[in-house]
Amino acid sequence: MLTQIVDSLRPAVTAAVARGRLRDDVTAETFAMTTVGPLVHRRFLVGVTLGLETVESVVDAALRAWAPQQRTE
């Protein structure tokens, strides 16, 4: 299952890195782990039904974590 998720994310992550929207050390695998991992945990281990707001907050947190560092010169 994780392989399918990673393969689905790969084009978007690759494009985001190429555009400078994500750090160049981000891979589809690492991005999947920081997004899918928390969602699977909440859904299947905690038993919470995932709503759009929850999914968006997890993805937004991952995007912030993997964003390129802003240069302050």
Short mmCIF file of N, CA and C in Angstrom, two decimals:
data_model
loop_
_atom_site.label_atom_id
_atom_site.label_comp_id
_atom_site.label_asym_id
_atom_site.label_seq_id
_atom_site.Cartn_x
_atom_site.Cartn_y
_atom_site.Cartn_z
N MET A 1 0.82 -1.20 0.00
CA MET A 1 0.00 0.00 0.00
C MET A 1 0.87 1.26 0.00
N LEU A 2 1.91 1.25 0.80
CA LEU A 2 2.77 2.43 0.87
C LEU A 2 3.46 2.69 -0.46
N THR A 3 3.83 1.64 -1.15
CA THR A 3 4.47 1.79 -2.47
C THR A 3 3.55 2.51 -3.44
N GLN A 4 2.27 2.18 -3.43
CA GLN A 4 1.31 2.85 -4.31
C GLN A 4 1.17 4.32 -3.95
N ILE A 5 1.14 4.61 -2.66
CA ILE A 5 1.02 6.00 -2.21
C ILE A 5 2.25 6.79 -2.63
N VAL A 6 3.43 6.22 -2.38
CA VAL A 6 4.68 6.90 -2.75
C VAL A 6 4.74 7.13 -4.25
N ASP A 7 4.39 6.11 -5.03
CA ASP A 7 4.40 6.25 -6.49
C ASP A 7 3.42 7.32 -6.95
N SER A 8 2.29 7.45 -6.27
CA SER A 8 1.30 8.48 -6.62
C SER A 8 1.81 9.88 -6.29
N LEU A 9 2.55 9.99 -5.18
CA LEU A 9 3.07 11.30 -4.76
C LEU A 9 4.32 11.73 -5.52
N ARG A 10 5.06 10.77 -6.07
CA ARG A 10 6.37 11.06 -6.66
C ARG A 10 6.35 12.21 -7.68
N PRO A 11 5.44 12.23 -8.67
CA PRO A 11 5.47 13.34 -9.64
C PRO A 11 5.25 14.71 -8.99
N ALA A 12 4.35 14.79 -8.03
CA ALA A 12 4.06 16.07 -7.38
C ALA A 12 5.24 16.52 -6.52
N VAL A 13 5.84 15.59 -5.79
CA VAL A 13 6.98 15.95 -4.95
C VAL A 13 8.17 16.35 -5.81
N THR A 14 8.43 15.61 -6.86
CA THR A 14 9.54 15.93 -7.77
C THR A 14 9.35 17.32 -8.38
N ALA A 15 8.13 17.62 -8.80
CA ALA A 15 7.83 18.93 -9.40
C ALA A 15 7.98 20.04 -8.36
N ALA A 16 7.52 19.80 -7.14
CA ALA A 16 7.62 20.82 -6.09
C ALA A 16 9.08 21.10 -5.73
N VAL A 17 9.91 20.07 -5.71
CA VAL A 17 11.34 20.27 -5.45
C VAL A 17 11.96 21.05 -6.60
N ALA A 18 11.63 20.69 -7.83
CA ALA A 18 12.19 21.38 -9.00
C ALA A 18 11.81 22.85 -9.03
N ARG A 19 10.63 23.18 -8.54
CA ARG A 19 10.16 24.58 -8.51
C ARG A 19 10.64 25.35 -7.29
N GLY A 20 11.33 24.66 -6.38
CA GLY A 20 11.80 25.32 -5.18
C GLY A 20 10.75 25.45 -4.11
N ARG A 21 9.66 24.73 -4.23
CA ARG A 21 8.58 24.78 -3.23
C ARG A 21 8.85 23.86 -2.04
N LEU A 22 9.66 22.82 -2.28
CA LEU A 22 10.10 21.91 -1.22
C LEU A 22 11.62 21.83 -1.26
N ARG A 23 12.22 21.54 -0.10
CA ARG A 23 13.67 21.41 -0.03
C ARG A 23 14.14 20.32 -0.97
N ASP A 24 15.37 20.42 -1.42
CA ASP A 24 15.87 19.45 -2.39
C ASP A 24 16.21 18.09 -1.79
N ASP A 25 16.14 17.97 -0.47
CA ASP A 25 16.38 16.66 0.15
C ASP A 25 15.08 15.90 0.41
N VAL A 26 13.95 16.44 -0.02
CA VAL A 26 12.67 15.77 0.17
C VAL A 26 12.47 14.74 -0.94
N THR A 27 12.08 13.55 -0.52
CA THR A 27 11.73 12.51 -1.48
C THR A 27 10.26 12.17 -1.32
N ALA A 28 9.73 11.47 -2.28
CA ALA A 28 8.33 11.04 -2.17
C ALA A 28 8.16 10.14 -0.94
N GLU A 29 9.17 9.36 -0.64
CA GLU A 29 9.10 8.48 0.53
C GLU A 29 9.02 9.28 1.83
N THR A 30 9.89 10.27 1.98
CA THR A 30 9.87 11.05 3.22
C THR A 30 8.60 11.88 3.32
N PHE A 31 8.15 12.41 2.20
CA PHE A 31 6.92 13.20 2.24
C PHE A 31 5.73 12.31 2.60
N ALA A 32 5.68 11.10 2.06
CA ALA A 32 4.59 10.18 2.37
C ALA A 32 4.61 9.83 3.85
N MET A 33 5.78 9.60 4.40
CA MET A 33 5.86 9.25 5.82
C MET A 33 5.38 10.38 6.72
N THR A 34 5.61 11.62 6.32
CA THR A 34 5.19 12.74 7.17
C THR A 34 3.73 13.11 6.96
N THR A 35 3.11 12.60 5.93
CA THR A 35 1.69 12.88 5.72
C THR A 35 0.83 11.66 5.98
N VAL A 36 1.16 10.56 5.35
CA VAL A 36 0.34 9.36 5.46
C VAL A 36 0.46 8.75 6.86
N GLY A 37 1.65 8.75 7.41
CA GLY A 37 1.86 8.16 8.74
C GLY A 37 0.90 8.69 9.80
N PRO A 38 0.84 10.01 9.99
CA PRO A 38 -0.08 10.54 11.00
C PRO A 38 -1.55 10.26 10.68
N LEU A 39 -1.90 10.26 9.40
CA LEU A 39 -3.29 10.00 9.03
C LEU A 39 -3.68 8.54 9.31
N VAL A 40 -2.80 7.62 8.96
CA VAL A 40 -3.06 6.20 9.23
C VAL A 40 -3.15 5.97 10.74
N HIS A 41 -2.26 6.60 11.49
CA HIS A 41 -2.28 6.47 12.94
C HIS A 41 -3.63 6.94 13.51
N ARG A 42 -4.04 8.12 13.12
CA ARG A 42 -5.31 8.65 13.64
C ARG A 42 -6.49 7.79 13.23
N ARG A 43 -6.50 7.34 12.00
CA ARG A 43 -7.65 6.59 11.50
C ARG A 43 -7.73 5.18 12.06
N PHE A 44 -6.63 4.45 12.00
CA PHE A 44 -6.68 3.03 12.32
C PHE A 44 -6.24 2.69 13.74
N LEU A 45 -5.40 3.49 14.36
CA LEU A 45 -4.99 3.20 15.73
C LEU A 45 -5.83 3.95 16.76
N VAL A 46 -6.19 5.18 16.44
CA VAL A 46 -7.00 5.98 17.36
C VAL A 46 -8.49 5.80 17.06
N GLY A 47 -8.83 5.53 15.80
CA GLY A 47 -10.22 5.31 15.43
C GLY A 47 -10.99 6.57 15.07
N VAL A 48 -10.27 7.63 14.77
CA VAL A 48 -10.90 8.90 14.41
C VAL A 48 -11.27 8.89 12.93
N THR A 49 -12.47 9.34 12.62
CA THR A 49 -12.85 9.52 11.22
C THR A 49 -12.15 10.77 10.71
N LEU A 50 -11.48 10.64 9.58
CA LEU A 50 -10.72 11.76 9.04
C LEU A 50 -11.61 12.67 8.21
N GLY A 51 -11.63 13.92 8.57
CA GLY A 51 -12.34 14.92 7.80
C GLY A 51 -11.36 15.74 6.99
N LEU A 52 -11.89 16.54 6.10
CA LEU A 52 -11.05 17.38 5.24
C LEU A 52 -10.13 18.28 6.06
N GLU A 53 -10.64 18.84 7.13
CA GLU A 53 -9.84 19.74 7.96
C GLU A 53 -8.62 19.03 8.56
N THR A 54 -8.81 17.81 9.00
CA THR A 54 -7.70 17.03 9.57
C THR A 54 -6.66 16.73 8.51
N VAL A 55 -7.10 16.27 7.35
CA VAL A 55 -6.16 15.95 6.26
C VAL A 55 -5.41 17.20 5.85
N GLU A 56 -6.11 18.30 5.69
CA GLU A 56 -5.44 19.55 5.29
C GLU A 56 -4.42 20.00 6.33
N SER A 57 -4.74 19.87 7.60
CA SER A 57 -3.80 20.32 8.63
C SER A 57 -2.54 19.45 8.65
N VAL A 58 -2.69 18.15 8.43
CA VAL A 58 -1.52 17.27 8.39
C VAL A 58 -0.65 17.60 7.17
N VAL A 59 -1.27 17.76 6.01
CA VAL A 59 -0.51 18.07 4.79
C VAL A 59 0.14 19.45 4.91
N ASP A 60 -0.58 20.43 5.44
CA ASP A 60 0.01 21.76 5.63
C ASP A 60 1.22 21.71 6.56
N ALA A 61 1.13 20.93 7.64
CA ALA A 61 2.26 20.80 8.56
C ALA A 61 3.46 20.18 7.86
N ALA A 62 3.23 19.18 7.03
CA ALA A 62 4.32 18.55 6.29
C ALA A 62 4.93 19.53 5.29
N LEU A 63 4.08 20.29 4.62
CA LEU A 63 4.61 21.28 3.67
C LEU A 63 5.46 22.33 4.37
N ARG A 64 5.02 22.78 5.54
CA ARG A 64 5.81 23.75 6.30
C ARG A 64 7.15 23.14 6.73
N ALA A 65 7.11 21.89 7.16
CA ALA A 65 8.33 21.23 7.65
C ALA A 65 9.36 21.04 6.54
N TRP A 66 8.89 20.80 5.33
CA TRP A 66 9.78 20.52 4.21
C TRP A 66 10.00 21.74 3.31
N ALA A 67 9.50 22.89 3.71
CA ALA A 67 9.67 24.11 2.89
C ALA A 67 11.13 24.54 2.89
N PRO A 68 11.57 25.13 1.80
CA PRO A 68 12.95 25.65 1.76
C PRO A 68 13.13 26.73 2.83
N GLN A 69 14.33 26.80 3.36
CA GLN A 69 14.63 27.82 4.36
C GLN A 69 14.69 29.18 3.69
N GLN A 70 14.08 30.15 4.32
CA GLN A 70 14.12 31.51 3.79
C GLN A 70 15.47 32.12 4.18
N ARG A 71 16.10 32.72 3.21
CA ARG A 71 17.39 33.37 3.47
C ARG A 71 17.14 34.75 4.07
N THR A 72 17.86 35.04 5.12
CA THR A 72 17.78 36.36 5.75
C THR A 72 19.14 37.01 5.65
N GLU A 73 19.28 37.84 4.66
CA GLU A 73 20.58 38.50 4.43
C GLU A 73 20.41 39.98 4.53
#
